[in-house]
Amino acid sequence: MRASLLALAVGAFGIGTTEFVIVGLLPEVADDLSVSIPSAGMLVTGYALGVVVGAPLMTAAGARLPRKTMLVVLMAIFVAGNLLCALAGDYAALMGGRLIAALTHGAFFGIGSVVAADLVAPDRRASAIALMFTGLTLANVLGVPLGTFLGQEFGWRSTFWAVTGIGIVGLLALITLVPAQPAPPSGALRGELAVFRRPQVWLALATTVLGFGGVFASFTYLAPMMTELAGFSDGAVAWLLVLFGAGLCVGNVLGGRAADRSLMPSLYLILGGLCLVLVVFAFTSRAALPAAVTLAAFGAIGFATVPPLQARVMQQAAGAPALASAANIAAFNLGNALGAWLGGLAVAHGLGWTSPTWIGAGLAAAGLGTAALSGHLDRRSRRTRPLPAEPFPPAPLPAQHHSAGAGHGTHPIVEQKSR
């Protein structure tokens, strides 16, 4: 089980590196390709929109394939996209390569989350998801800073050559370490689509868009914020990303453990904390030491949102989680695109480098609001649910030897405490 989760984490490491490393290389890319920094920032937005489109399409396209096979196919496409980025001679080619890589992102994490949850006991599923996402956090601790350093020293294309190599390692790990997965049952896609009739699934997705949008509104413009406001040198940006990534690792683990214990209260606390730390960051980003301390806290609270947000969607999509799980990865990236776009819009209109952080605080507050509404609907549903006709369930008939619900092809899903 650990080896399988490790393989998923290696793939997540590569994907996380290619997604986030562009943030530390915006000045180099903008200078080399003769575009503005807000235009270079669109490489973040473009990638995120590619995830939004690719997550449901790629998941649906692979609905009849065994999950391991689909993960291998996705990683192969990811390698091809990053190879195109490494070879890109202009802005359009770079954007095209990032879009190809982005098409695999949502489906990989969505299907990978289901596979990770399948490998462990029901009360450990959020932690298993968090372990897979450890690859994403390590991408921020190691991959992004090293990629930033590599790009600053040898040109930004060298970073994408390195990511291509990581993708090949991830592809081999998936082939050799992940156990064979059965093909989904016939009609599985119809069942997956049916969960989108549930209002709570849409509320969970909206919470993800708004909550994680708050993270990326500020994070996308971290490099110019730290150099222009806090007074750090360009070379210090890589180390600041290490600090941010260390916070991510801590937040990811704690967020997964908290979600296993009590999902919705943890989600309220984390989103409220994210809003607060972004407000603080808007003030502390003008001085080096306070900015660095707040940045670590921002990383921790920002990524603590991921396991509970993913677990909430899988909980509400009980019985058919794969497409909803992938859709939630798309929602993360729609939030990334929304936050990056709104932050860039504010900067382009002369509102200053702290304006993206204020926008992030507002988005996090809106995410807390949708989470609270979803929790309220949960509580109201429990209060109004009709009582059973009998005080106790009837005893099983003597001839009945199988457990209720067996053989119906349902997927065991993350079962969380709602209070």
XYZ file of C-alpha atoms in Angstrom, residues 40-385:
346
model
C 3.317 35.861 -18.201
C 0.932 35.376 -15.275
C -1.620 34.184 -17.821
C 0.501 31.031 -18.102
C -0.828 30.259 -14.606
C -4.383 31.094 -15.642
C -4.077 29.156 -18.910
C -2.811 26.054 -17.118
C -5.636 26.281 -14.605
C -8.260 26.604 -17.337
C -6.711 23.597 -19.094
C -7.267 21.618 -15.900
C -10.876 22.812 -15.704
C -11.559 21.586 -19.234
C -9.402 18.478 -19.071
C -10.544 17.062 -15.730
C -14.079 16.021 -16.732
C -13.200 15.279 -20.367
C -10.220 13.033 -19.630
C -12.021 11.283 -16.769
C -15.064 10.617 -18.954
C -12.860 9.467 -21.847
C -11.200 6.900 -19.576
C -14.371 5.818 -17.802
C -14.159 2.284 -19.224
C -10.429 1.836 -18.687
C -8.929 0.270 -15.548
C -7.829 3.081 -13.251
C -4.147 2.101 -13.325
C -4.167 2.128 -17.130
C -5.739 5.573 -17.167
C -3.157 6.921 -14.727
C -0.341 5.638 -16.965
C -1.910 7.225 -20.060
C -2.318 10.542 -18.251
C 1.294 10.590 -17.104
C 2.512 9.867 -20.659
C 0.534 12.868 -21.965
C 1.944 14.965 -19.128
C 5.489 14.088 -20.234
C 4.656 15.115 -23.820
C 3.265 18.473 -22.693
C 6.334 19.345 -20.674
C 8.623 18.275 -23.492
C 6.828 20.791 -25.704
C 7.372 23.479 -23.027
C 11.099 22.671 -22.939
C 11.288 23.053 -26.714
C 9.062 26.161 -26.898
C 10.499 29.016 -28.921
C 7.775 31.556 -28.230
C 4.915 32.410 -25.872
C 2.265 30.560 -27.916
C 4.244 27.309 -27.929
C 4.870 27.564 -24.193
C 1.177 28.141 -23.544
C 0.327 25.191 -25.797
C 2.656 22.870 -23.912
C 1.226 23.951 -20.591
C -2.307 23.371 -21.849
C -1.435 19.821 -22.944
C 0.132 19.070 -19.560
C -2.845 20.672 -17.806
C -5.342 18.371 -19.530
C -3.991 15.468 -17.450
C -3.848 17.240 -14.093
C -7.435 17.010 -12.879
C -8.054 13.461 -14.040
C -4.769 12.273 -12.474
C -5.563 13.702 -9.054
C -9.243 12.773 -9.284
C -8.644 9.143 -10.233
C -5.585 8.998 -7.986
C -7.677 10.150 -5.008
C -10.135 7.305 -5.591
C -7.316 4.767 -5.939
C -5.629 6.069 -2.768
C -8.907 5.887 -0.838
C -9.425 2.307 -2.054
C -6.070 1.185 -0.656
C -6.827 1.926 3.009
C -9.475 1.444 5.688
C -12.509 3.775 5.583
C -11.366 5.853 8.575
C -7.989 6.558 6.934
C -9.109 7.735 3.508
C -8.604 11.471 3.977
C -5.104 10.733 5.273
C -4.405 8.500 2.256
C -5.503 11.304 -0.041
C -3.259 13.659 1.916
C -0.342 11.222 1.483
C -0.810 11.254 -2.270
C -0.977 15.052 -2.175
C 2.305 15.014 -0.235
C 3.885 14.831 -3.678
C 2.242 18.137 -4.440
C 3.533 19.696 -1.228
C 7.040 18.354 -1.797
C 6.871 19.916 -5.241
C 6.644 23.236 -3.447
C 9.387 22.423 -0.938
C 11.843 20.906 -3.436
C 10.592 20.957 -7.006
C 9.526 24.582 -7.299
C 12.547 26.141 -5.513
C 15.024 23.919 -7.363
C 13.197 24.525 -10.625
C 13.261 28.256 -9.963
C 16.985 28.157 -9.217
C 17.625 26.053 -12.302
C 15.614 28.423 -14.483
C 17.333 31.504 -13.106
C 20.798 30.009 -13.617
C 20.407 28.119 -16.899
C 17.262 29.543 -18.488
C 13.627 28.711 -17.833
C 13.585 25.956 -20.496
C 16.030 23.913 -18.406
C 13.352 23.721 -15.721
C 10.918 22.070 -18.100
C 13.568 19.589 -19.231
C 13.934 18.609 -15.579
C 10.160 18.295 -15.141
C 10.016 16.065 -18.231
C 12.528 13.762 -16.542
C 10.470 13.712 -13.340
C 7.414 12.784 -15.394
C 9.253 9.799 -16.886
C 10.204 8.607 -13.381
C 6.578 8.982 -12.293
C 5.408 7.010 -15.334
C 7.734 4.112 -14.501
C 6.674 4.196 -10.820
C 2.998 3.931 -11.762
C 3.668 1.000 -14.072
C 5.694 -0.959 -11.520
C 4.189 -0.066 -8.124
C 0.451 0.516 -8.481
C -1.579 -2.723 -8.356
C -3.871 -3.600 -11.222
C -7.243 -1.919 -10.961
C -10.460 -3.477 -12.306
C -12.307 -1.716 -15.093
C -15.323 0.275 -13.875
C -18.634 -1.585 -14.274
C -20.786 -1.065 -17.335
C -22.854 2.096 -17.021
C -20.420 3.604 -14.524
C -20.267 6.886 -16.436
C -24.026 7.360 -16.133
C -23.731 6.836 -12.384
C -20.835 9.280 -12.189
C -22.833 11.936 -14.043
C -25.889 11.364 -11.857
C -24.152 12.697 -8.733
C -24.128 16.180 -10.298
C -27.877 16.331 -9.693
C -27.092 16.705 -5.988
C -27.013 20.366 -4.847
C -24.501 19.541 -2.116
C -21.973 18.380 -4.724
C -22.192 21.782 -6.413
C -21.868 23.591 -3.081
C -18.758 21.552 -2.297
C -17.286 22.444 -5.696
C -18.109 26.133 -5.177
C -16.372 26.049 -1.793
C -13.264 24.676 -3.477
C -13.284 27.341 -6.214
C -13.635 30.223 -3.773
C -11.484 28.884 -0.945
C -8.508 27.855 -3.054
C -8.966 30.869 -5.299
C -8.026 32.879 -2.239
C -4.689 31.041 -2.064
C -3.748 31.671 -5.688
C -4.826 35.287 -5.846
C -1.884 36.073 -3.566
C 0.506 33.210 -4.397
C 0.616 33.909 -8.152
C 2.234 37.314 -7.564
C 4.466 36.204 -4.720
C 7.774 36.846 -6.561
C 7.184 40.533 -7.402
C 5.505 41.090 -4.036
C 8.546 39.821 -2.147
C 11.073 41.703 -4.301
C 9.170 44.971 -4.773
C 7.604 45.308 -1.306
C 9.475 43.145 1.198
C 12.894 44.012 -0.241
C 14.177 40.508 -1.009
C 16.578 39.927 -3.884
C 15.588 37.911 -6.937
C 17.821 35.075 -5.746
C 15.978 34.897 -2.423
C 12.679 34.001 -4.125
C 13.675 30.321 -4.416
C 14.347 30.154 -0.652
C 11.084 31.890 0.100
C 9.342 29.224 -1.955
C 11.099 26.593 0.178
C 9.678 28.287 3.258
C 6.223 28.430 1.713
C 6.513 24.773 0.681
C 7.532 23.709 4.196
C 4.321 25.288 5.416
C 2.403 23.357 2.758
C 3.794 20.034 4.007
C 2.735 20.743 7.569
C -0.681 22.019 6.528
C -1.361 19.060 4.238
C -0.711 16.500 6.991
C -2.655 18.402 9.639
C -5.521 19.089 7.248
C -5.844 15.381 6.433
C -5.829 14.352 10.098
C -8.349 17.025 11.012
C -10.655 15.984 8.170
C -10.543 12.345 9.316
C -11.653 13.418 12.789
C -14.322 15.993 11.977
C -14.738 17.193 8.428
C -17.000 20.228 8.446
C -15.762 21.913 11.653
C -12.213 21.498 10.314
C -13.224 23.068 7.021
C -14.792 26.075 8.770
C -11.711 26.586 10.924
C -9.243 26.266 8.042
C -11.089 28.614 5.672
C -11.549 31.166 8.445
C -7.837 30.904 9.242
C -6.950 31.381 5.574
C -8.957 34.588 5.402
C -7.253 35.870 8.548
C -3.689 35.027 7.475
C -4.197 36.749 4.115
C -5.373 39.929 5.841
C -2.265 39.793 8.028
C -0.054 39.110 4.990
C -1.321 42.259 3.279
C 0.307 44.240 6.099
C 3.414 42.138 6.815
C 4.471 41.840 3.143
C 6.125 45.277 3.363
C 8.981 44.080 5.613
C 11.308 41.131 5.094
C 11.131 39.201 8.389
C 7.375 39.578 9.044
C 6.722 38.688 5.398
C 8.761 35.488 5.668
C 7.038 34.381 8.878
C 3.579 35.084 7.484
C 4.480 33.321 4.235
C 5.158 30.069 6.114
C 1.817 30.378 7.936
C 0.113 31.161 4.632
C 1.539 27.970 3.106
C 0.377 25.844 6.039
C -3.182 27.153 6.253
C -3.514 27.407 2.462
C -2.737 23.760 1.779
C -4.556 22.493 4.870
C -7.679 23.224 2.814
C -6.896 20.528 0.225
C -7.694 17.217 2.040
C -10.997 18.402 3.572
C -12.142 20.056 0.333
C -11.380 16.883 -1.639
C -12.909 14.641 1.030
C -16.081 16.757 1.156
C -16.746 16.337 -2.553
C -16.071 12.593 -2.401
C -18.392 12.338 0.592
C -21.227 14.123 -1.194
C -20.656 12.081 -4.380
C -20.943 8.791 -2.467
C -21.349 5.804 -4.779
C -19.787 7.426 -7.852
C -16.786 9.489 -6.791
C -14.327 9.403 -9.715
C -15.797 12.105 -11.954
C -16.806 14.305 -9.012
C -13.311 13.924 -7.570
C -11.790 14.995 -10.891
C -14.298 17.834 -11.108
C -13.096 19.032 -7.729
C -9.518 19.140 -9.017
C -10.917 21.230 -11.857
C -12.573 23.396 -9.216
C -9.222 23.878 -7.469
C -7.781 25.089 -10.741
C -10.777 27.206 -11.628
C -10.088 28.863 -8.289
C -6.431 29.190 -9.313
C -7.454 30.832 -12.592
C -9.980 33.106 -10.912
C -7.537 34.188 -8.218
C -4.646 34.728 -10.650
C -6.873 36.671 -13.059
C -8.410 38.905 -10.391
C -4.999 39.522 -8.830
C -3.472 40.411 -12.202
C -6.407 42.668 -12.989
C -5.879 44.559 -9.751
C -2.137 44.956 -10.396
C -2.709 46.035 -14.007
C -5.074 48.765 -12.773
C -2.419 50.176 -10.463
C -3.836 48.961 -7.140
C -0.432 47.790 -5.929
C 1.213 44.473 -5.112
C -0.839 43.921 -1.943
C -4.140 44.080 -3.850
C -4.029 40.375 -4.884
C -3.718 39.421 -1.219
C -6.798 41.471 -0.290
C -8.681 39.815 -3.131
C -7.551 36.435 -1.801
C -8.925 37.239 1.651
C -12.277 38.122 0.107
C -12.401 34.885 -1.883
C -11.535 32.822 1.206
C -14.332 34.528 3.132
C -16.760 33.694 0.322
C -15.596 30.060 0.444
C -16.274 29.983 4.172
C -19.769 31.254 3.437
C -20.550 28.459 0.969
C -19.138 25.862 3.385
C -21.377 27.230 6.138
C -24.402 27.050 3.841
C -23.572 23.449 2.941
C -23.222 22.531 6.619
C -26.550 24.217 7.382
C -28.257 22.153 4.685
C -26.707 19.004 6.172
C -28.100 19.795 9.602
C -31.536 20.709 8.245
C -31.654 17.492 6.231
C -30.937 15.441 9.354
C -33.619 17.284 11.339
C -36.292 16.822 8.671
C -35.421 13.263 7.712
